[in-house]
Amino acid sequence: MTHPAARIIREEHSALGAMLRSMRMLIAAGPRDERERFFDVLRTMLFYIDEFPERLHHPKESRVLFPKVADAAPELVQVIGRLHADHASGERRARELQHQLLAWELLGENHRQTFVVAAKSYIEFYLAHMHLEEREILPAAERVHSDADLQEMDEVFARDRDPFASGVADPCYDRLFSRIVLGMPGPMPAGSLSCPAQA
Ligand SMILES: [Fe+2]
Ligand SMILES: [Fe+2]
């Protein structure tokens, strides 16, 4: 699928994938002697995931992309059902993670393992979800032949872009991006986060 909607979806997946891999790296490294910075960056990452992918990217897929693909490729109905379920559970899991992180930060090391296990599971779950969409849904979206449907998809995905993926600087979010990028210990994983304001 070469329509703008597919390009935007891939860009947003790429930005989120970079964020998830950075989060995995940060968790593996642990707080060390920079406890305040560690929790601050993780909290900011989880806020971003809750703010953009969960509230904007997923609803657009569920409301617009999936129904049109289901019409064009009925054999994917089961896959789409699983992806819908992922969307429903993903938002809940993101909120739980924010709570579990606060528990570790505020209540102590007894709560560390709960967060680490849940975060690793969530990261793998999310990467697999995006991979499935790219492997099954986006190619099938090429079979949506109605011009009106294609136009609707393009318009919907062009709205409320994830500023992390769009590369367009947004002063409202510059601080959020800077906080993550500058707060990470050491170099970022290849192809990963870049603050639009710094691009
Ligand atoms: Fe999705
Ligand atoms: Fe997606």
Coordinates of C-alpha atoms and ligand atoms in Angstrom, one line a residue:
M1 CA 0.0 0.0 0.0
T2 CA 1.5 3.3 -1.0
H3 CA -1.2 5.6 0.0
P4 CA -0.4 8.4 2.5
A5 CA -2.3 6.5 5.2
A6 CA 0.0 3.5 5.0
R7 CA 3.1 5.7 5.0
I8 CA 1.8 7.5 8.1
I9 CA 1.1 4.2 9.8
R10 CA 4.6 2.9 9.1
E11 CA 6.1 6.2 10.3
E12 CA 4.2 6.1 13.5
H13 CA 5.1 2.4 14.0
S14 CA 8.7 3.3 13.5
A15 CA 8.6 6.0 16.1
L16 CA 6.9 3.9 18.6
G17 CA 9.2 0.9 17.9
A18 CA 12.2 3.2 18.6
M19 CA 10.6 4.3 21.8
L20 CA 9.9 0.8 22.9
R21 CA 13.4 -0.4 22.1
S22 CA 14.9 2.6 24.0
M23 CA 12.6 1.8 26.9
R24 CA 13.8 -1.8 26.9
M25 CA 17.4 -0.6 26.9
L26 CA 16.8 1.8 29.7
I27 CA 15.1 -0.8 31.9
A28 CA 17.9 -3.3 31.3
A29 CA 20.5 -0.7 32.4
G30 CA 18.5 0.2 35.5
P31 CA 18.6 3.4 37.6
R32 CA 22.3 2.9 38.7
D33 CA 23.3 6.1 40.5
E34 CA 20.9 8.3 38.5
R35 CA 17.6 7.3 40.0
E36 CA 15.8 10.6 39.5
R37 CA 16.7 10.8 35.8
F38 CA 15.8 7.1 35.3
F39 CA 12.3 7.4 36.6
D40 CA 11.7 10.8 35.0
V41 CA 12.6 9.4 31.5
L42 CA 10.6 6.2 32.0
R43 CA 7.5 8.2 33.2
T44 CA 7.8 10.5 30.2
M45 CA 8.1 7.6 27.8
L46 CA 5.0 6.0 29.2
F47 CA 3.1 9.3 29.0
Y48 CA 4.0 9.6 25.3
I49 CA 2.8 6.0 24.6
D50 CA -0.4 6.7 26.4
E51 CA -0.9 10.1 24.8
F52 CA -0.2 9.3 21.1
P53 CA -0.2 5.7 20.1
E54 CA -2.9 4.6 22.5
R55 CA -5.2 7.5 22.2
L56 CA -4.7 8.5 18.6
H57 CA -3.0 5.9 16.4
H58 CA -5.0 2.8 17.7
P59 CA -8.5 4.4 17.5
K60 CA -7.9 5.5 13.9
E61 CA -7.0 2.0 13.0
S62 CA -9.9 0.5 14.8
R63 CA -12.5 3.0 13.5
V64 CA -11.4 3.4 9.9
L65 CA -8.6 1.1 8.7
F66 CA -9.8 -2.3 10.1
P67 CA -13.4 -2.1 8.9
K68 CA -12.4 -1.2 5.4
V69 CA -9.8 -4.0 5.3
A70 CA -12.3 -6.4 6.7
D71 CA -14.6 -5.6 3.8
A72 CA -11.8 -5.9 1.2
A73 CA -10.2 -9.0 2.7
P74 CA -12.8 -11.0 4.7
E75 CA -10.3 -13.8 5.3
L76 CA -8.5 -11.4 7.7
V77 CA -11.5 -11.1 10.1
Q78 CA -9.9 -13.3 12.7
V79 CA -6.6 -11.3 12.6
I80 CA -8.5 -8.1 12.8
G81 CA -10.4 -9.4 15.8
R82 CA -7.1 -10.1 17.5
L83 CA -5.8 -6.6 16.7
H84 CA -8.9 -5.0 18.1
A85 CA -8.4 -7.0 21.3
D86 CA -4.8 -5.8 21.4
H87 CA -6.0 -2.2 21.2
A88 CA -8.4 -2.7 24.0
S89 CA -5.9 -4.4 26.3
G90 CA -3.0 -2.1 25.3
E91 CA -4.5 1.0 26.7
R92 CA -5.2 -0.7 30.0
R93 CA -1.7 -2.2 30.2
A94 CA -0.1 1.2 29.5
R95 CA -2.0 2.7 32.5
E96 CA -1.1 -0.2 34.7
L97 CA 2.6 0.2 33.8
Q98 CA 2.4 3.9 34.8
H99 CA 1.0 2.8 38.1
Q100 CA 3.6 0.0 38.6
L101 CA 6.4 2.4 37.8
L102 CA 5.2 4.8 40.4
A103 CA 5.0 2.0 42.9
W104 CA 8.6 1.1 42.3
E105 CA 9.7 4.8 42.5
L106 CA 7.6 5.7 45.6
L107 CA 7.3 2.5 47.5
G108 CA 10.6 0.9 46.9
E109 CA 12.6 -2.0 45.4
N110 CA 10.0 -4.6 46.4
H111 CA 8.0 -3.3 43.4
R112 CA 10.8 -3.3 40.9
Q113 CA 10.3 -6.8 39.5
T114 CA 6.6 -6.4 39.0
F115 CA 7.2 -3.4 36.8
V116 CA 10.2 -4.9 34.9
V117 CA 8.3 -8.1 34.1
A118 CA 5.2 -6.2 33.0
A119 CA 7.2 -3.7 30.9
K120 CA 9.1 -6.4 29.1
S121 CA 5.9 -8.3 28.3
Y122 CA 4.2 -5.1 27.1
I123 CA 7.1 -4.1 24.8
E124 CA 7.1 -7.6 23.1
F125 CA 3.4 -7.5 22.8
Y126 CA 3.4 -4.1 21.2
L127 CA 6.2 -4.9 18.8
A128 CA 4.4 -8.1 17.7
H129 CA 1.2 -6.1 17.3
M130 CA 2.8 -3.6 14.9
H131 CA 4.6 -6.4 13.0
L132 CA 1.3 -8.2 12.5
E133 CA -0.4 -5.1 11.2
E134 CA 2.4 -4.4 8.7
R135 CA 2.5 -8.0 7.6
E136 CA -1.2 -8.6 7.2
I137 CA -3.2 -5.4 7.3
L138 CA -1.3 -2.9 5.2
P139 CA -0.8 -5.2 2.2
A140 CA -4.5 -6.1 2.3
A141 CA -5.4 -2.4 2.5
E142 CA -4.2 -2.1 -1.1
R143 CA -7.3 -4.1 -2.0
V144 CA -9.6 -1.3 -0.7
H145 CA -10.7 -0.1 -4.1
S146 CA -13.3 2.6 -3.4
D147 CA -11.8 6.0 -3.9
A148 CA -14.0 7.4 -1.2
D149 CA -12.7 4.8 1.3
L150 CA -9.1 5.5 0.3
Q151 CA -9.6 9.2 0.6
E152 CA -11.2 8.8 4.0
M153 CA -8.3 6.7 5.3
D154 CA -5.7 9.3 4.0
E155 CA -7.6 12.2 5.6
V156 CA -8.1 10.5 9.0
F157 CA -4.5 9.4 9.3
A158 CA -3.2 12.8 8.3
R159 CA -5.0 14.4 11.2
D160 CA -3.6 14.4 14.8
R161 CA -0.2 13.2 13.7
D162 CA 2.2 11.8 16.3
P163 CA 4.7 14.7 16.4
F164 CA 7.4 12.2 17.2
A165 CA 6.8 10.4 13.9
S166 CA 5.9 13.3 11.7
G167 CA 9.2 15.1 12.1
V168 CA 7.3 18.4 12.4
A169 CA 8.4 20.4 15.4
D170 CA 5.6 21.1 17.8
P171 CA 6.6 23.6 20.6
C172 CA 4.1 21.9 22.9
Y173 CA 6.0 18.7 22.8
D174 CA 9.6 19.8 22.4
R175 CA 10.1 19.6 26.1
L176 CA 8.7 16.1 26.2
F177 CA 11.0 14.9 23.4
S178 CA 14.1 16.6 24.9
R179 CA 13.4 15.1 28.2
I180 CA 13.5 11.6 26.8
V181 CA 16.4 12.1 24.3
L182 CA 18.6 14.0 26.7
G183 CA 17.7 11.8 29.7
M184 CA 18.8 8.5 28.1
P185 CA 22.1 7.2 29.3
G186 CA 24.6 6.7 26.5
P187 CA 23.9 6.6 22.8
M188 CA 20.4 5.7 21.5
P189 CA 19.7 2.5 19.6
A190 CA 20.2 2.7 15.9
G191 CA 17.4 4.4 14.0
S192 CA 15.8 5.5 17.2
L193 CA 14.6 8.6 18.8
S194 CA 15.2 12.0 17.4
C195 CA 13.6 15.1 18.7
P196 CA 11.7 16.9 15.8
A197 CA 12.8 20.2 17.3
Q198 CA 16.4 19.0 17.0
A199 CA 16.1 17.5 13.5
Ligands
FE1 FE -2.7 -1.2 16.1
FE2 FE -0.7 0.4 14.3

